[in-house]
Short mmCIF file of C-alpha atoms and ligand atoms in Angstrom, two decimals:
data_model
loop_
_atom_site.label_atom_id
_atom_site.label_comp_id
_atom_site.label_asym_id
_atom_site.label_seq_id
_atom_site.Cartn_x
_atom_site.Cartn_y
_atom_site.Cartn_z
CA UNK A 1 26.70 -79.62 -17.32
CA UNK A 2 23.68 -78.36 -15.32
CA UNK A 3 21.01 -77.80 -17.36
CA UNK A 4 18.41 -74.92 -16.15
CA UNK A 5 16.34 -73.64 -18.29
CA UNK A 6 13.98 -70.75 -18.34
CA UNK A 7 11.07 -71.16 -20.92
CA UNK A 8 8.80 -68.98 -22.10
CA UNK A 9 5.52 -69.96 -22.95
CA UNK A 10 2.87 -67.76 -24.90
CA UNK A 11 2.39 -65.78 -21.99
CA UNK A 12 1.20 -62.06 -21.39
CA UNK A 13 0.90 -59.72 -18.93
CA UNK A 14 -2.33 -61.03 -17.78
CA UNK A 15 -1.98 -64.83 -16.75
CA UNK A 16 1.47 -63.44 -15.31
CA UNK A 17 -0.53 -61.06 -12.61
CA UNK A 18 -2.79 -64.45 -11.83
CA UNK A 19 -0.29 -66.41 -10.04
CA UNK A 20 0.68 -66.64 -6.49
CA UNK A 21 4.75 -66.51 -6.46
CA UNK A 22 6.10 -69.78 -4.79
CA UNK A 23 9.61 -69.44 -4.42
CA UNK A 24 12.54 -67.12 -5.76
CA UNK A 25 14.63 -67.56 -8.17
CA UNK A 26 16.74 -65.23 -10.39
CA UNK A 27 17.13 -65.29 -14.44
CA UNK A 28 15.30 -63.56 -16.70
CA UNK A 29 12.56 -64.85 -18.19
CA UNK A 30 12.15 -63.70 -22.46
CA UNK A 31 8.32 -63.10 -23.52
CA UNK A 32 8.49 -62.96 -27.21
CA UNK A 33 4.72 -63.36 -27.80
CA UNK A 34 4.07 -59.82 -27.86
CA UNK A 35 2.69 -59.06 -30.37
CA UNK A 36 5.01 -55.86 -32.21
CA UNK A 37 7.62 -55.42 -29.83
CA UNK A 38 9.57 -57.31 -27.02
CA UNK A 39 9.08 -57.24 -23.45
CA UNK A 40 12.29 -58.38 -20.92
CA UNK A 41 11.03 -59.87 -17.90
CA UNK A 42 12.94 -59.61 -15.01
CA UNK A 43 12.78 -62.02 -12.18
CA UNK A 44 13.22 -62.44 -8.62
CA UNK A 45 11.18 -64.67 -8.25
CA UNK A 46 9.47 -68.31 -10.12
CA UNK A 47 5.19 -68.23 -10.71
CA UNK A 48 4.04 -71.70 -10.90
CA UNK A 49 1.69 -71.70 -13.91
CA UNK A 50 -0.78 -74.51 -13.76
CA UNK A 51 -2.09 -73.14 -17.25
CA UNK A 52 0.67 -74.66 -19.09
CA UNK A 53 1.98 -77.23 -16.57
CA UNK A 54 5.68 -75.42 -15.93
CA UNK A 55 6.98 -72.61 -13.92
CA UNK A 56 7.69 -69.40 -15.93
CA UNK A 57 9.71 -66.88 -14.08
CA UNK A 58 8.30 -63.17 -13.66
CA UNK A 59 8.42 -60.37 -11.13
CA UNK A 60 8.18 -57.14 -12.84
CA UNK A 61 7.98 -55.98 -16.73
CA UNK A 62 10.32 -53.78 -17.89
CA UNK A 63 9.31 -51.42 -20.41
CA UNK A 64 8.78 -52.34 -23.84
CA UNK A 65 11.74 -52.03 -26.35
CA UNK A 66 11.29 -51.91 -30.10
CA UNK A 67 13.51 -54.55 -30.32
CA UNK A 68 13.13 -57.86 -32.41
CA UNK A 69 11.76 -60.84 -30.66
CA UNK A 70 15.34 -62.56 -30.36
CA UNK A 71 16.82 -59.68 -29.50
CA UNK A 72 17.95 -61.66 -26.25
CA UNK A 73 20.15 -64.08 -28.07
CA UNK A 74 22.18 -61.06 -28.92
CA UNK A 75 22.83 -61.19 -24.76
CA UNK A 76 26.67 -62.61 -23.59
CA UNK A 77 26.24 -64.07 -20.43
CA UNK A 78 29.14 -67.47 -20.49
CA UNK A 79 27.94 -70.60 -20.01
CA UNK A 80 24.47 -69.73 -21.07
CA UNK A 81 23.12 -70.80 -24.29
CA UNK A 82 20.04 -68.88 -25.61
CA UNK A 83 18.35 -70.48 -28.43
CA UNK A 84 14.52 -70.67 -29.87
CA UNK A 85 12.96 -74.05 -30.22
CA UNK A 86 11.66 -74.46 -33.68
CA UNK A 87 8.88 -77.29 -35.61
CA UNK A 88 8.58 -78.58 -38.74
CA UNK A 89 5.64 -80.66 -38.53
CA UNK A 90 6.34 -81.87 -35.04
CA UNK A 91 10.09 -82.73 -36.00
CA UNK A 92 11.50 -80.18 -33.74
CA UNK A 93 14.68 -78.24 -33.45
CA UNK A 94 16.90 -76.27 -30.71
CA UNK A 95 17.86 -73.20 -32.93
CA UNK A 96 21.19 -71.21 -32.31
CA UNK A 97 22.61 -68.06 -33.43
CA UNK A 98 25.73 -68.91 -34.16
CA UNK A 99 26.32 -66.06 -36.69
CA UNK A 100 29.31 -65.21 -35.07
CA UNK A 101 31.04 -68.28 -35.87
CA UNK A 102 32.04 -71.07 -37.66
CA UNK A 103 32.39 -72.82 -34.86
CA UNK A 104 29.35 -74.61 -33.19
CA UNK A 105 28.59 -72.95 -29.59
CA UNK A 106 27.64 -76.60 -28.80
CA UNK A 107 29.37 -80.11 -28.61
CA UNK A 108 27.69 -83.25 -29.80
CA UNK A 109 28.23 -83.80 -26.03
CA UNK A 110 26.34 -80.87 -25.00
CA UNK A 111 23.60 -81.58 -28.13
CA UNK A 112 23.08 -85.04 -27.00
CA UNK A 113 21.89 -83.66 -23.28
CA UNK A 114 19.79 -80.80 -24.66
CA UNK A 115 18.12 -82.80 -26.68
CA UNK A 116 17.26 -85.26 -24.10
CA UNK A 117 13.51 -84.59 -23.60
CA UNK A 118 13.14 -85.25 -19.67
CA UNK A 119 16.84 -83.72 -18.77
CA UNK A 120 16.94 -81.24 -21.31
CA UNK A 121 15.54 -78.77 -23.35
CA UNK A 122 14.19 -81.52 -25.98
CA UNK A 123 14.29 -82.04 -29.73
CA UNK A 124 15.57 -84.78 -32.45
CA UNK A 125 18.23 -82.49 -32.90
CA UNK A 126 20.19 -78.49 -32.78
CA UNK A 127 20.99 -76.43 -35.54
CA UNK A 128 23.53 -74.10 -35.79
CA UNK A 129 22.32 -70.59 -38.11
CA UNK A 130 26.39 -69.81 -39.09
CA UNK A 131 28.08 -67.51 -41.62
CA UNK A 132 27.76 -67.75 -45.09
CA UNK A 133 30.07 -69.61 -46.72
CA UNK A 134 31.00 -70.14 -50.72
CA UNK A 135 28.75 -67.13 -51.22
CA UNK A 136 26.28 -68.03 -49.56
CA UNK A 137 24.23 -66.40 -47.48
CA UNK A 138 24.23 -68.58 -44.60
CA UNK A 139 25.41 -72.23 -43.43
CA UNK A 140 23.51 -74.65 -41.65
CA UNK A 141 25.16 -77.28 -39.45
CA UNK A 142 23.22 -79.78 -37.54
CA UNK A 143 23.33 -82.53 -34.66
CA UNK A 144 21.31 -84.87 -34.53
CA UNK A 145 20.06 -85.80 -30.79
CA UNK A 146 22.45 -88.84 -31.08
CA UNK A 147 25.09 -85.90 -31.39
CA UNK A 148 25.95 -87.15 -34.64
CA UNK A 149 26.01 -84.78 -37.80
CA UNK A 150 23.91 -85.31 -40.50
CA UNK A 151 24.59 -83.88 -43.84
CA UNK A 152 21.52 -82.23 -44.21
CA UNK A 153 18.01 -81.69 -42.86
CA UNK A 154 14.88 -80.71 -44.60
CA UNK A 155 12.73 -79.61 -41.93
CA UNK A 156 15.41 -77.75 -40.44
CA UNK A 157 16.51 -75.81 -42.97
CA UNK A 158 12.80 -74.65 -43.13
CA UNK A 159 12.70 -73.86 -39.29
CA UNK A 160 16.40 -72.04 -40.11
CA UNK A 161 14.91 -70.09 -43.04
CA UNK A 162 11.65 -68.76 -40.46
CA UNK A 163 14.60 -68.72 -37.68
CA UNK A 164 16.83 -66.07 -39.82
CA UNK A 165 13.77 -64.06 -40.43
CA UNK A 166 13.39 -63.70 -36.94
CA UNK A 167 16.93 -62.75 -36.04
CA UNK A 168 16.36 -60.30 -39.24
CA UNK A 169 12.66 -58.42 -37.77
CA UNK A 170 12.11 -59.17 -41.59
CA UNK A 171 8.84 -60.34 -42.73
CA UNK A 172 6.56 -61.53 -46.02
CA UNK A 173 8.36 -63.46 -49.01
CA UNK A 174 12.14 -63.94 -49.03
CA UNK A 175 14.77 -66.24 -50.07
CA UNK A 176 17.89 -67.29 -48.31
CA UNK A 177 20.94 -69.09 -49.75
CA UNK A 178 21.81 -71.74 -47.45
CA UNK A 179 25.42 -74.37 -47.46
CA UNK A 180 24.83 -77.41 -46.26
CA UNK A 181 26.77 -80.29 -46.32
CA UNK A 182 24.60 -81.57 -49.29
CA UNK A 183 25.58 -78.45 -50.97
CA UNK A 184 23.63 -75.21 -51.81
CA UNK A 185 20.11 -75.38 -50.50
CA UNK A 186 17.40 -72.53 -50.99
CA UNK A 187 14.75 -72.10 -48.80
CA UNK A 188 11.88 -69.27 -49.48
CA UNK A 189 9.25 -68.36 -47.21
CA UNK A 190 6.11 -67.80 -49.01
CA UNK A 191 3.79 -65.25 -48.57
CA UNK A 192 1.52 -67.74 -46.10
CA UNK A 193 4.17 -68.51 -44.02
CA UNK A 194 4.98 -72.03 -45.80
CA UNK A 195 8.98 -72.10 -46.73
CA UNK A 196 9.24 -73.92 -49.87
CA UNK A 197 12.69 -75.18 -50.37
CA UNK A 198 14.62 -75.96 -53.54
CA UNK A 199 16.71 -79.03 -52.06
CA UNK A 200 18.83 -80.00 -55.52
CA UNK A 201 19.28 -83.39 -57.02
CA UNK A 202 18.69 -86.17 -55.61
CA UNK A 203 21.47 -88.83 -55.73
CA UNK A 204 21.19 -92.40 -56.78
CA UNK A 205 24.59 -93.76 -57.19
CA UNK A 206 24.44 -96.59 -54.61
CA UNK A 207 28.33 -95.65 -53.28
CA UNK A 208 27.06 -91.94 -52.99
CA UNK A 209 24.18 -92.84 -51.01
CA UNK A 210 26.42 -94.72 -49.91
CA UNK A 211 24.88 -98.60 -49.59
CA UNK A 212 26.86 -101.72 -50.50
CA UNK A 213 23.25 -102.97 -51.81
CA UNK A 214 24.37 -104.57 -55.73
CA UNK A 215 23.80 -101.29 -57.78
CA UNK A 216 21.35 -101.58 -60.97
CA UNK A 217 23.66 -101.65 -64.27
CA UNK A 218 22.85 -97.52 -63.98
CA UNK A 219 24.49 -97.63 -60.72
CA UNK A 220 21.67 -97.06 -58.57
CA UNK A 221 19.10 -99.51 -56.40
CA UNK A 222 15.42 -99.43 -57.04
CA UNK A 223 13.11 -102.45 -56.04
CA UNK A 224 16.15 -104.27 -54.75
CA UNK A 225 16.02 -107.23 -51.94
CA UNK A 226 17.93 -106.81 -48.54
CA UNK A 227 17.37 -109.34 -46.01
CA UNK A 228 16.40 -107.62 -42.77
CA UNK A 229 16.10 -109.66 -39.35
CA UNK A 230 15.16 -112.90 -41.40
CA UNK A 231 13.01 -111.51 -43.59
CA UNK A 232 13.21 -110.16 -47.44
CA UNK A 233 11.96 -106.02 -48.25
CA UNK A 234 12.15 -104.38 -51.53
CA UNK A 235 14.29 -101.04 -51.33
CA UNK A 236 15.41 -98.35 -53.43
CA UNK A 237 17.81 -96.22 -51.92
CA UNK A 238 18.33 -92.63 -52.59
CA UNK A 239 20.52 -89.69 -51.54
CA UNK A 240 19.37 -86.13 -50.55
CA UNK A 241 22.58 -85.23 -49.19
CA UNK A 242 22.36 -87.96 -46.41
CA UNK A 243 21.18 -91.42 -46.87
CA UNK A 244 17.67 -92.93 -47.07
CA UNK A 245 16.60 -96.66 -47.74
CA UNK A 246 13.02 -96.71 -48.53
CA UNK A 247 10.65 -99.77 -48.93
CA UNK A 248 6.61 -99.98 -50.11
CA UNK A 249 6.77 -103.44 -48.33
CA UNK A 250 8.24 -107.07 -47.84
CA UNK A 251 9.36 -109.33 -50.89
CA UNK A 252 5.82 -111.29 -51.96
CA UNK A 253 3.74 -109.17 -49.48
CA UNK A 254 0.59 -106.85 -50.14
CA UNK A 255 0.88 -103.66 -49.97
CA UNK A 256 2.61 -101.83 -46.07
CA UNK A 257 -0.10 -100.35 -43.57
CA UNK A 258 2.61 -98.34 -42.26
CA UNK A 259 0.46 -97.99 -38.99
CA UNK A 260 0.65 -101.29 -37.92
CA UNK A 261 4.53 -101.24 -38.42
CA UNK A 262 6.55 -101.57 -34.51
CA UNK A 263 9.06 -98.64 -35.78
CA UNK A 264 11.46 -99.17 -32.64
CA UNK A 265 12.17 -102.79 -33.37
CA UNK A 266 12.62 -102.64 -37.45
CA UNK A 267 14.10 -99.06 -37.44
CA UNK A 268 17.12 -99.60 -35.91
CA UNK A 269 18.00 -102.74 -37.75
CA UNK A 270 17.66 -101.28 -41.23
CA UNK A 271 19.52 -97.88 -39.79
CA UNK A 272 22.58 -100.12 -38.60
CA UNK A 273 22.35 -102.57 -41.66
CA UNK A 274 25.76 -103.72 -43.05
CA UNK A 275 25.19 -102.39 -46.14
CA UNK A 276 24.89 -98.93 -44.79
CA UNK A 277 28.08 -98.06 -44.24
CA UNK A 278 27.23 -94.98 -42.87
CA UNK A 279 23.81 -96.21 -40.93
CA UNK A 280 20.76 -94.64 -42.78
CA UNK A 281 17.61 -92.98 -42.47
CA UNK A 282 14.45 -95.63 -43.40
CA UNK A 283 11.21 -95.08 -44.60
CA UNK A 284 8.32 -97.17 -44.84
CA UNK A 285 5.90 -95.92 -47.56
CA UNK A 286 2.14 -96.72 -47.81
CA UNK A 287 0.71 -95.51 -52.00
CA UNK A 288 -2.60 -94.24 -51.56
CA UNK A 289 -2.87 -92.73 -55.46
CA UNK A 290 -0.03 -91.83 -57.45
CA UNK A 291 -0.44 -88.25 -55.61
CA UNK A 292 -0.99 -89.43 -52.36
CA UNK A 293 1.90 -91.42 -49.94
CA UNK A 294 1.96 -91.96 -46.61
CA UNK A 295 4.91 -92.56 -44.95
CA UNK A 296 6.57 -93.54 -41.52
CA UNK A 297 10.44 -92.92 -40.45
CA UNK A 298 13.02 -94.28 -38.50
CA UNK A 299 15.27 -91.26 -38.54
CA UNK A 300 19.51 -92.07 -38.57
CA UNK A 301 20.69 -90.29 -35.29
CA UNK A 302 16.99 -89.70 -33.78
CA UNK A 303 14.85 -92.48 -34.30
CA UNK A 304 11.05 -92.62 -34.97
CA UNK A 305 10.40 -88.57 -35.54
CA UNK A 306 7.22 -87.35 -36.71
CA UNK A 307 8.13 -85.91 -40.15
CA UNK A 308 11.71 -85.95 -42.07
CA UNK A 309 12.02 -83.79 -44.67
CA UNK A 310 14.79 -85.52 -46.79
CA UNK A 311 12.61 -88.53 -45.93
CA UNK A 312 9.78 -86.95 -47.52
CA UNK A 313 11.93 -86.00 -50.88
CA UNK A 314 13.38 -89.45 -51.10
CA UNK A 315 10.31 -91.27 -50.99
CA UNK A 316 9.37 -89.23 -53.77
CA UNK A 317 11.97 -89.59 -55.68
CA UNK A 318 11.73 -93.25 -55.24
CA UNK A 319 7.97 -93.81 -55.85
CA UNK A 320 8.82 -92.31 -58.90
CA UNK A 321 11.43 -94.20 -59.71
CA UNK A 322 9.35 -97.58 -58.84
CA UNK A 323 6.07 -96.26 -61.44
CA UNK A 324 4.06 -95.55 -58.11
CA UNK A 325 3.52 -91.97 -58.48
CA UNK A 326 3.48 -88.75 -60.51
CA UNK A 327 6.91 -86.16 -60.08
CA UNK A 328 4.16 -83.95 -57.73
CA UNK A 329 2.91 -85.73 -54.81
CA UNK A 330 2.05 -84.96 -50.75
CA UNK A 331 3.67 -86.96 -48.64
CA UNK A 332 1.62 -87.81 -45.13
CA UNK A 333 3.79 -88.00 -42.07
CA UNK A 334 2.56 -88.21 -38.63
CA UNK A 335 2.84 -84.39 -37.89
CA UNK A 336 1.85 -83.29 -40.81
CA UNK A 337 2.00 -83.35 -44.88
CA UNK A 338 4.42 -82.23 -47.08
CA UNK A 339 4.49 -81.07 -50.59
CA UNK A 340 7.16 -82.42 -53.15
CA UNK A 341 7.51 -81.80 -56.66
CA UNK A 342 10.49 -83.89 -58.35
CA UNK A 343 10.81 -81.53 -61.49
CA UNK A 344 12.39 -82.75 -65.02
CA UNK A 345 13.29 -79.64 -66.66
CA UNK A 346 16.20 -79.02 -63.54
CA UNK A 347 16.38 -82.36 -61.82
CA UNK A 348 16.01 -80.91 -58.86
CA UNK A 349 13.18 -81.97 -55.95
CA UNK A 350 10.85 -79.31 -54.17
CA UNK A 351 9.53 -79.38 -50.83
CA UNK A 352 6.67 -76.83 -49.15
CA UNK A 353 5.69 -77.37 -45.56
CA UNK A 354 6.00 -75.07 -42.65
CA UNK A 355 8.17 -74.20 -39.68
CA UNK A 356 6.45 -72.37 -36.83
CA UNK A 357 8.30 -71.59 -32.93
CA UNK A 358 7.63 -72.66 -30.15
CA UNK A 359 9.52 -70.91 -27.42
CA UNK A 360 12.41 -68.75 -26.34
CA UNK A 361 14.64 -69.86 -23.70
CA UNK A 362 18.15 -69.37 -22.14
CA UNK A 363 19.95 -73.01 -20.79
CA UNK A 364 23.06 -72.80 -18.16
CA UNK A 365 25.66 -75.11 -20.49
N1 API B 401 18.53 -87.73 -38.89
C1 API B 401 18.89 -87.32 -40.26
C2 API B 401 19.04 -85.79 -40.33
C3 API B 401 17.72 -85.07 -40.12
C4 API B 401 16.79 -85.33 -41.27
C5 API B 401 15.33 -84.98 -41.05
N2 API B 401 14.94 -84.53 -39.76
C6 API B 401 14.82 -84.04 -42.13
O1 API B 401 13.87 -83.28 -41.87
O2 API B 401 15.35 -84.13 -43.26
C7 API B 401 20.21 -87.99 -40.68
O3 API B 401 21.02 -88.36 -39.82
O4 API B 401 20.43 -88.07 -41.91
#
């Protein structure tokens, strides 16, 4: 698969007229940062734009349309894949329209390359907006950039919430139901632009998770010992539809600096453990008050990422559960924090952060 892509960058008419052309080309180029309606570029030609580092593609500017910014991924050419790239707190998402169908428009093959971040487009993973499904009003299906599928992503399904708005032209609060293959999740945009998401219960039951860590007689594992690469950490392991092992530090030791922590050589040794059967996301937590975590991740399927929103619920759930911290808490990850409320009344955990675009862009699968 040759991967071109065209990428749009927050462009206008301006900066476009300020660049000598250097050689032709021909796809259209999308400019979705106007500001209340959508301009289609059309291209003969590539503008090398030393302003952002990356050749954007424009010859002449066809007149505006009152369309909705995405209005191009409504465009069938085959063997192109338009898509908007998507952040939650720097853990960042190819986003697809793939209302039309159940079926994903790419393969874990295809994923895997598009993810890449020098070959392809780039992200820790692509999500799939589909159809509804059990009532719903929407599922979400995601692979990670490992092109393996994860049961369920929390940053995502905020980018997919601010993603569907787009596709909708539909602004200020609102609520989508979402399948997942955790189950119903809710995101709602609030009326600053955060999504806060109800992401249901969390699950404890070690062969739900699933670990083969020796359960607690209540079936679940909190402050238990696994011997990593010679040496002893204290876990607790919790569900949020896929599977997170989380430690506040080594059996005996003070307190993790999560900073000083060499993610690539202890992340993928707790993620391919024996005892998770089906690999796991890790987390290393660092308790600042018992409001106040900070917390690093080796992500199943992506590796170190910069924030992981499940990751960020879990460790919640299991500072709680270890006496470290109040049911409301922010979580610090490296892109950003997030805000988690496990509540009692509905057992379910709540997470606020936000989800913002990047670009627009069209890939030759
Ligand atoms: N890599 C994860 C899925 C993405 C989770 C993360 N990005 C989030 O925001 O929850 C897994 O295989 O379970």
């Amino acid at each position: 698969m040759a991967i071109a892509a065209t990428v749009s960058a927050p462009i206008t008419s301006s900066n476009l007229r300020s660049h000598s052309i250097t050689r032709p080309s021909s796809f259209s180029l999308i400019n979705p940062f106007k500001s209340s309606s959508f301009t289609k570029l059309t291209t003969t030609s590539l503008i090398r734009n030393p302003k952002f580092g990356f050749s954007v593609s424009a010859m002449s500017v066809a007149a505006q349309e009152n369309l909705s910014q995405t209005a191009f991924l409504d465009r069938r050419e085959s063997g192109v894949l338009h898509f908007v790239k998507y952040h939650g707190l720097g853990n960042d998402f190819i986003m697809v329209n793939n209302l039309d169908s159940m079926e994903p428009k790419v393969t874990p093959e295809q994923a895997v390359k598009l993810c890449d971040r020098n070959f392809g487009i780039g992200g820790d993973g692509i999500i799939f907006a589909m159809p509804g499904s059990n009532g719903t009003d929407y599922t979400m299906r995601i692979f990670n950039s490992d092109g393996s599928e994860p049961e369920m992503c929390g940053n995502g399904v905020r980018c997919l919430a601010k993603f569907i708005a787009d596709l909708n032209n539909s602004h200020g609060r609102q609520s989508f139901t979402v399948h997942t293959g955790a189950g119903l999740i809710v995101p709602e945009i609030q009326d600053d632009g955060k999504v806060k998401v109800d992401m249901g219960e969390p699950v404890l039951k070690a062969s739900d998770v699933p670990t083969k860590i020796p359960a607690n007689k209540d079936q679940s594992v909190v402050k238990a010992k696994i011997e990593v690469d010679g040496v002893n950490w204290n876990v607790t392991c919790v569900s949020m539809g896929n599977p997170h092992c989380i430690t506040f530090g080594r059996e005996g030791g003070e307190n993790l600096v999560v900073d000083e922590l060499n993610l690539a050589d202890i992340g993928p040794k707790f993620e391919r453990h024996a005892l998770f059967p089906a690999r796991t996301n890790t987390e290393f937590v660092q308790v600042f008050s018992r409001s106040h975590l900070k917390m690093r991740v080796w992500e199943r399927g992506a590796g170190a990422t910069l924030a992981c929103g499940t990751g960020a619920c879990a460790v919640a759930v299991a500072a709680i559960l270890e006496g470290r911290s109040e049911r409301n808490c922010t979580v610090d990850l490296p892109g950003g924090p997030l805000v988690i409320e496990w509540r009692e009344d509905d057992n379910h955990v709540y997470m606020t952060g936000p989800a913002e675009v990047v670009f627009y862009g069209s890939v030759h699968l």
